[in-house]
Short mmCIF file of N, CA and C in Angstrom, two decimals:
data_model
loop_
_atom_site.label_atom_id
_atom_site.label_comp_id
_atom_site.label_asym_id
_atom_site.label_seq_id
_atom_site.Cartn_x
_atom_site.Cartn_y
_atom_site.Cartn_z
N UNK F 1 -14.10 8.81 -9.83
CA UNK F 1 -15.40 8.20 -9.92
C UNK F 1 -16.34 8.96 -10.85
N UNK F 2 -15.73 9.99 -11.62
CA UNK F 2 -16.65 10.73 -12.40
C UNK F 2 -17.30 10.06 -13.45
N UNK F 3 -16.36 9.08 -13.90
CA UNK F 3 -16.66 8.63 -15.10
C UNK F 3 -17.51 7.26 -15.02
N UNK F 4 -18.26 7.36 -13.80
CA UNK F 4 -19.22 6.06 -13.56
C UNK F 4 -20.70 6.81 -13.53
N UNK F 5 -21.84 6.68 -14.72
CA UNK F 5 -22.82 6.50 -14.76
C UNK F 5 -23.72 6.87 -13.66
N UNK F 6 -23.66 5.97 -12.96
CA UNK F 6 -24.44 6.00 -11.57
C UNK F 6 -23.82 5.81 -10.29
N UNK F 7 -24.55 6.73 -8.97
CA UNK F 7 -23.67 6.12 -7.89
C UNK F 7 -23.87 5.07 -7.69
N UNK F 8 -24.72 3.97 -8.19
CA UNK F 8 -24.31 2.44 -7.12
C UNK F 8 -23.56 1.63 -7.85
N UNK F 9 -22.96 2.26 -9.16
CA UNK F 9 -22.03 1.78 -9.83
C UNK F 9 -20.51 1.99 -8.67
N UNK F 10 -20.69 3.11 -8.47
CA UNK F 10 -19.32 3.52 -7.67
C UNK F 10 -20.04 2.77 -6.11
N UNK F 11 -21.05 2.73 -5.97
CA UNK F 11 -20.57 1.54 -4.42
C UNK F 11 -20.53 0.41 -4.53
N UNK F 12 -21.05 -0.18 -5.62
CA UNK F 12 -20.58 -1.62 -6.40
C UNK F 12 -18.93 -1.74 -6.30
N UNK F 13 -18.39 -0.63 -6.53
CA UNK F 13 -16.45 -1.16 -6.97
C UNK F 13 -16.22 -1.01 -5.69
N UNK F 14 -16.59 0.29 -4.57
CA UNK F 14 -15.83 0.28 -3.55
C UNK F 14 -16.24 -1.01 -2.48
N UNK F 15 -17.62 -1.57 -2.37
CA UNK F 15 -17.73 -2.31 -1.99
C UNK F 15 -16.73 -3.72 -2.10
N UNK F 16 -16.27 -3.35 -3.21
CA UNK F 16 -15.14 -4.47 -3.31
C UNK F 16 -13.71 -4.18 -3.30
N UNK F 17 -14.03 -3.10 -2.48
CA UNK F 17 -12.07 -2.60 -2.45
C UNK F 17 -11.50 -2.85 -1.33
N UNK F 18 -10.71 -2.94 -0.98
CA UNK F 18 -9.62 -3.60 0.29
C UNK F 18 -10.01 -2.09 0.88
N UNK F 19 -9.48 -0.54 0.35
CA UNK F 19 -9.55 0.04 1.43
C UNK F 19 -9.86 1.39 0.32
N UNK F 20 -10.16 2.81 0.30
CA UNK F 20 -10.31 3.89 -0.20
C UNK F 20 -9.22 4.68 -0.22
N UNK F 21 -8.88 5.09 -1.44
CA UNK F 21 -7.85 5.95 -1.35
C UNK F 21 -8.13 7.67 -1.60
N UNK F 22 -7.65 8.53 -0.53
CA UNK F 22 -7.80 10.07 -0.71
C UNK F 22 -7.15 10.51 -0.39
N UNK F 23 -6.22 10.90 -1.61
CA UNK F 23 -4.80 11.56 -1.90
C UNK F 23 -5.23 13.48 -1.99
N UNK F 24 -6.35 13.69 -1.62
CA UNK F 24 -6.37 15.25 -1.81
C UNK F 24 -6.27 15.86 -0.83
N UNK F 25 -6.08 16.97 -1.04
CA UNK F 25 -5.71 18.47 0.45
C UNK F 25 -7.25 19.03 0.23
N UNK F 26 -7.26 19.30 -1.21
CA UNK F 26 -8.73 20.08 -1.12
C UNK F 26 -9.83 20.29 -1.35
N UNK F 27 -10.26 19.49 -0.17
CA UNK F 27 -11.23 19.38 -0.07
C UNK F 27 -11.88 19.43 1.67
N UNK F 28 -12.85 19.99 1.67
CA UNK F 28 -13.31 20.59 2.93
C UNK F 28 -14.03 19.46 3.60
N UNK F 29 -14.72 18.65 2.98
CA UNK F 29 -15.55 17.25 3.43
C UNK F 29 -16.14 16.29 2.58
N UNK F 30 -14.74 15.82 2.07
CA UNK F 30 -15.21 14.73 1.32
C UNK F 30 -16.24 13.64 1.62
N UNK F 31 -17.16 13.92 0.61
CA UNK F 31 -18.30 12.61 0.88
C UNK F 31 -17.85 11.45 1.03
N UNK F 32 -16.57 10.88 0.00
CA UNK F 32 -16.56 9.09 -0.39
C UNK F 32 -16.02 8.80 0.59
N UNK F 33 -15.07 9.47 1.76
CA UNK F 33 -14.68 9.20 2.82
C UNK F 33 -16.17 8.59 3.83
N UNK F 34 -16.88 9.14 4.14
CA UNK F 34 -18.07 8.80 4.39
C UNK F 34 -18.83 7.61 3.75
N UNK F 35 -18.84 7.83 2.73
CA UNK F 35 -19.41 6.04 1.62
C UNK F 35 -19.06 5.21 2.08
N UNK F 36 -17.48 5.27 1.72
CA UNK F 36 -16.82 4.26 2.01
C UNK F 36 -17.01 3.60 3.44
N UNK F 37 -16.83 4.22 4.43
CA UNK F 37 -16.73 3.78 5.70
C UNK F 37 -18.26 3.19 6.40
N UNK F 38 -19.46 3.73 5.25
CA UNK F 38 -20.36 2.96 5.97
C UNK F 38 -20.57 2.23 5.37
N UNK F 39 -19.85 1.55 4.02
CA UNK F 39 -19.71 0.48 3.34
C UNK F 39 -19.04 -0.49 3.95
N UNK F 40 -18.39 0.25 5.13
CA UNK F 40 -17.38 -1.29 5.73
C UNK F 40 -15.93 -1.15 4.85
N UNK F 41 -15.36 0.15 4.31
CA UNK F 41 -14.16 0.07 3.49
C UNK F 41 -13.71 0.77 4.74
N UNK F 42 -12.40 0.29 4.81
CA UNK F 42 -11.67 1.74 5.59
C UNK F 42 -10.65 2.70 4.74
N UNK F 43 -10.18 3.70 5.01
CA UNK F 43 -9.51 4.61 4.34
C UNK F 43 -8.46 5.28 4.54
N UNK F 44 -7.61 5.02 3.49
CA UNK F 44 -6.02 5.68 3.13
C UNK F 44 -6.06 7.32 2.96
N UNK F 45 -6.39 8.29 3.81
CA UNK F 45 -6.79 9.52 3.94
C UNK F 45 -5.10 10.65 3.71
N UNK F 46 -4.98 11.32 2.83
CA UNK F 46 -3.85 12.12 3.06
C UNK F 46 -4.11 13.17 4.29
N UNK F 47 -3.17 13.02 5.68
CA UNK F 47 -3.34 13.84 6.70
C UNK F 47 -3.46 15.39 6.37
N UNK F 48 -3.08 16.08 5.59
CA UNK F 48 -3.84 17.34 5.15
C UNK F 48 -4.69 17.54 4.40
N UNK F 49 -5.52 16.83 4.37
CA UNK F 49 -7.05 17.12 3.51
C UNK F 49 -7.50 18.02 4.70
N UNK F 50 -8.09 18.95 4.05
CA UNK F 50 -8.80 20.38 4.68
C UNK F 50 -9.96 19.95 6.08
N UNK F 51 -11.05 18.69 5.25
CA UNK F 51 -11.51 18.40 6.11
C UNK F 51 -11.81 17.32 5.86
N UNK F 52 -12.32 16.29 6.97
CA UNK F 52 -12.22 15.27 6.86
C UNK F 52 -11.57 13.78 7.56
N UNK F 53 -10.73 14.81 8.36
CA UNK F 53 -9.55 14.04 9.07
C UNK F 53 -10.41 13.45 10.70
N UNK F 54 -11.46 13.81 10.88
CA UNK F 54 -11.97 13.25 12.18
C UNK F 54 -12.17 11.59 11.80
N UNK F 55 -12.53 11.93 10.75
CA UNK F 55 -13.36 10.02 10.35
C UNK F 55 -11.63 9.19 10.16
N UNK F 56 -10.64 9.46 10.54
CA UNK F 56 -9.86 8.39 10.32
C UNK F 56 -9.03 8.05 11.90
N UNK F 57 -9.22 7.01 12.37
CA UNK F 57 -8.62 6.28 13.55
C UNK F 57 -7.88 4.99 13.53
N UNK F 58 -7.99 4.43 14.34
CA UNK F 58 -7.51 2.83 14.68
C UNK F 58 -8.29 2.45 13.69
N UNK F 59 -9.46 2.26 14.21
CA UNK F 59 -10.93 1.83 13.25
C UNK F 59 -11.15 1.64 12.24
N UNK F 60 -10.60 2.79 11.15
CA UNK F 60 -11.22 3.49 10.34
C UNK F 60 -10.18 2.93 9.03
N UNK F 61 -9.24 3.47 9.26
CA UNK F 61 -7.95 3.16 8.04
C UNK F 61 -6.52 4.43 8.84
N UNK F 62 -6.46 4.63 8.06
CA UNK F 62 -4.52 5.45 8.09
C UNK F 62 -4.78 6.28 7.50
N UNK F 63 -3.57 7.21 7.81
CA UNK F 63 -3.05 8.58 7.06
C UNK F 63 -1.61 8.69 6.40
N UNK F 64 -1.47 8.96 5.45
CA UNK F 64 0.22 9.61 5.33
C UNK F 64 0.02 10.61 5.27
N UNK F 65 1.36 11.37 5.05
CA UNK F 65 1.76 12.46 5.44
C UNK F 65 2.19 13.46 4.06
N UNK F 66 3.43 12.68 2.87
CA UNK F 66 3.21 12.80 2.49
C UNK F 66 4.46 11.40 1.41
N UNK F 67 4.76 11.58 0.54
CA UNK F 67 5.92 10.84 0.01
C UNK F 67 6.27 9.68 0.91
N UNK F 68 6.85 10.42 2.05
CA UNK F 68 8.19 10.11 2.79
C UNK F 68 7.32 8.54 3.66
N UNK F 69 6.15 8.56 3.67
CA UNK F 69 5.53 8.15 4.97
C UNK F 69 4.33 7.02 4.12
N UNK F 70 4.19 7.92 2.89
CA UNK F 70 3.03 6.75 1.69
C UNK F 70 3.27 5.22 1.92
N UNK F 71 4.25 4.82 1.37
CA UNK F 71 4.59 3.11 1.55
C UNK F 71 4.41 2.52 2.86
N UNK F 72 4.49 3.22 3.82
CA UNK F 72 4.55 2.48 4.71
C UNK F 72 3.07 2.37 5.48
N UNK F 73 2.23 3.07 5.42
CA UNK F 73 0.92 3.49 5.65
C UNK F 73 -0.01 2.28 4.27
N UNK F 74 0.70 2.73 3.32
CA UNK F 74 0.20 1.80 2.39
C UNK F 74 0.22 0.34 2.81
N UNK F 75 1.32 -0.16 3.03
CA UNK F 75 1.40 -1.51 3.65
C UNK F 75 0.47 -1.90 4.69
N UNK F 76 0.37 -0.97 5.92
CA UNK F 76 0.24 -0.91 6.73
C UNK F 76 -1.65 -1.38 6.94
N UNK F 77 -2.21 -0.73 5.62
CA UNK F 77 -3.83 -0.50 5.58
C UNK F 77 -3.65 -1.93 4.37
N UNK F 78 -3.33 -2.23 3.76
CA UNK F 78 -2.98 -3.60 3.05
C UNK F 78 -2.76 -4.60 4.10
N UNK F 79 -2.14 -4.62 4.87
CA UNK F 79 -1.57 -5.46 6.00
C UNK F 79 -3.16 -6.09 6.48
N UNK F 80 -3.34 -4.86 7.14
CA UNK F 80 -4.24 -4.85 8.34
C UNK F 80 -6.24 -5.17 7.75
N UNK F 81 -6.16 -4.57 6.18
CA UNK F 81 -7.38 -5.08 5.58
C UNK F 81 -7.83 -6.32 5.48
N UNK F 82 -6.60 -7.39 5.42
CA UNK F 82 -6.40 -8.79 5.60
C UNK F 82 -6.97 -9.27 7.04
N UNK F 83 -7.26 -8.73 7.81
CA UNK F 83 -6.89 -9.67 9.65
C UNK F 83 -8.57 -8.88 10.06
N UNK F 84 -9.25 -9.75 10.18
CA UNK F 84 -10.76 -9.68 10.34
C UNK F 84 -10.87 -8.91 11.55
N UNK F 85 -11.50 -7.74 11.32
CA UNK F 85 -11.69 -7.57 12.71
C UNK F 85 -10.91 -5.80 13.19
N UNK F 86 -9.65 -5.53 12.23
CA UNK F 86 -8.52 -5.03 12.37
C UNK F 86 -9.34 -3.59 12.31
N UNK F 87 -10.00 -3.75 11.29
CA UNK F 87 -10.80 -2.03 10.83
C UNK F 87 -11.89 -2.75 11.43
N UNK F 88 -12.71 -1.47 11.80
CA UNK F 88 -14.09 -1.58 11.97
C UNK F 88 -15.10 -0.59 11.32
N UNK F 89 -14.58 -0.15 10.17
CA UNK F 89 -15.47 1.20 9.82
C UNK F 89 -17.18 1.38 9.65
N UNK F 90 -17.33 0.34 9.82
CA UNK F 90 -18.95 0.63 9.44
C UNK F 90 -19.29 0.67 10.94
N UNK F 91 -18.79 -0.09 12.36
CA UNK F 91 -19.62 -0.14 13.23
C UNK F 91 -18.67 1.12 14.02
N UNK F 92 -17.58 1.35 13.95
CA UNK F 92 -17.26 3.33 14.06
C UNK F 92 -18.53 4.01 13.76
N UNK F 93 -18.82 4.15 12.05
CA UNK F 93 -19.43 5.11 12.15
C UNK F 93 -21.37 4.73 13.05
N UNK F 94 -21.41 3.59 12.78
CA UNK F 94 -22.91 3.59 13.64
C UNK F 94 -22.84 3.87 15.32
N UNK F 95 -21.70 4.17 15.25
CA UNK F 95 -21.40 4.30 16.68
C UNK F 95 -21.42 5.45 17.13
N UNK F 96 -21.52 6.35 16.65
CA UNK F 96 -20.51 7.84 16.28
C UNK F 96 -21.20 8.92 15.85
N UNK F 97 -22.24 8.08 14.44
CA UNK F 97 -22.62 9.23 13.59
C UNK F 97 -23.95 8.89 13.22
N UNK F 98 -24.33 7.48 13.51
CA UNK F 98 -25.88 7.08 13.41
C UNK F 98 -26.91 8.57 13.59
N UNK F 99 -27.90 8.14 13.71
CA UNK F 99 -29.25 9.16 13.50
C UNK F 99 -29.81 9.56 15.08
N UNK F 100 -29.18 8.76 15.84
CA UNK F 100 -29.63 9.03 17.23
C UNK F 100 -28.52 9.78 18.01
N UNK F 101 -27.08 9.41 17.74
CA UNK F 101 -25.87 10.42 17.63
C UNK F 101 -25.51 11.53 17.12
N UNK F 102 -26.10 11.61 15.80
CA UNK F 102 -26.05 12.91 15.06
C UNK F 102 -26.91 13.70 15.38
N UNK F 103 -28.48 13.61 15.85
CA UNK F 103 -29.34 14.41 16.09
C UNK F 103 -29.21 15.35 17.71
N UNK F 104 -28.48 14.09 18.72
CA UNK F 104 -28.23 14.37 19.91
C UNK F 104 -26.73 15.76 19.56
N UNK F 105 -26.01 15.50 18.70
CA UNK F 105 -25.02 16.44 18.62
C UNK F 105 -25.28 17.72 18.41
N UNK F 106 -26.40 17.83 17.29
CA UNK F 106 -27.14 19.00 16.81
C UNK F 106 -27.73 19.56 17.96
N UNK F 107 -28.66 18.91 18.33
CA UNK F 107 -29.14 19.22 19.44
C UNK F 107 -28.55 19.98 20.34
N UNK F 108 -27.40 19.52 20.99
CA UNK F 108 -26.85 19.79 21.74
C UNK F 108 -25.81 21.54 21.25
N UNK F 109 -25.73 21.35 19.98
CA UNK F 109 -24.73 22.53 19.74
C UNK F 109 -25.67 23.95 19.31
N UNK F 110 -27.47 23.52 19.16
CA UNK F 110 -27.88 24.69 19.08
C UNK F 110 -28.15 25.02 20.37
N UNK F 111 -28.65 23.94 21.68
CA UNK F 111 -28.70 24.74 22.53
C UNK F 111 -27.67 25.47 22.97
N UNK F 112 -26.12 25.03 22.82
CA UNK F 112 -25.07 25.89 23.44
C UNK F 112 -25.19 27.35 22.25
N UNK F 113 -25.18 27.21 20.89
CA UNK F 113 -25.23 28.36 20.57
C UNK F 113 -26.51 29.25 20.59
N UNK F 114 -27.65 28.43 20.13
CA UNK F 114 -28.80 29.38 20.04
C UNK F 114 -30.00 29.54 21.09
N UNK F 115 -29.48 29.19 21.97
CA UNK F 115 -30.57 29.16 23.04
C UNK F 115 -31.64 30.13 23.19
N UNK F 116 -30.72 31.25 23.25
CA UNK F 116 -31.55 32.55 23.27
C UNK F 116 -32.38 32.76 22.03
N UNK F 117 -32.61 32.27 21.20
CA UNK F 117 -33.54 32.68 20.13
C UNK F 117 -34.15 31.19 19.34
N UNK F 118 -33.89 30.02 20.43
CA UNK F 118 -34.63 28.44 20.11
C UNK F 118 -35.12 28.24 20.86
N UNK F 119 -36.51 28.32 20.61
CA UNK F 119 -37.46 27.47 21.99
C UNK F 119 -37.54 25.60 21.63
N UNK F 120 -37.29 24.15 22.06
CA UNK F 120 -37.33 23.18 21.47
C UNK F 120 -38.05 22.70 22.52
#
């Protein structure tokens, strides 16, 4: 996507893609994994990307592994992009990661870590 101008150029195409593909290991937290899914794309995630691997479920899209396992995962998120209903990635993540979920998480992980030095 480097070679697109602007980002709503790149959510213009993914908006029209059957599903996202992320064939990398390294990377610690890929953003477009995120784009994508609150675009309503779901995603073809390689199971060893560093980080990243929480956002993929039933819901969401698939993983391979690596070679051995691609085609069939491929089909599989091809298959299933077809049948309405099959992914749900956009209402996953409003479910999950919205602003009233994400803040409650924060929340919650400074009081377990910082209690002693957060008054809220």
């Amino acid at each position: 996507t480097t070679y697109l101008a602007k980002q709503s150029d790149y959510f213009d195409y993914l908006k029209q893609s059957r599903f996202a593909f992320l064939p990398q290991i390294h990377d610690a937290s890929p953003r477009v994994s995120t784009q994508a899914l609150a675009h309503d794309v779901p995603i073809l995630m390689n199971y060893h990307i560093l980080g990243g691997w929480k956002y993929v479920n039933e819901k969401t899209g698939e993983f391979f592994h690596d070679m051995s396992d691609f085609r069939q995962s491929l089909s599989k998120i091809l298959k299933n992009s077809e049948i309405p209903g099959a992914y749900e990635p956009r209402k996953w993540v409003m479910e999950n990661y919205d602003n009233q979920n994400s803040g409650k998480r924060l929340l919650d992980f400074v009081l377990k870590h910082f209690s002693d030095r957060v008054k809220l």
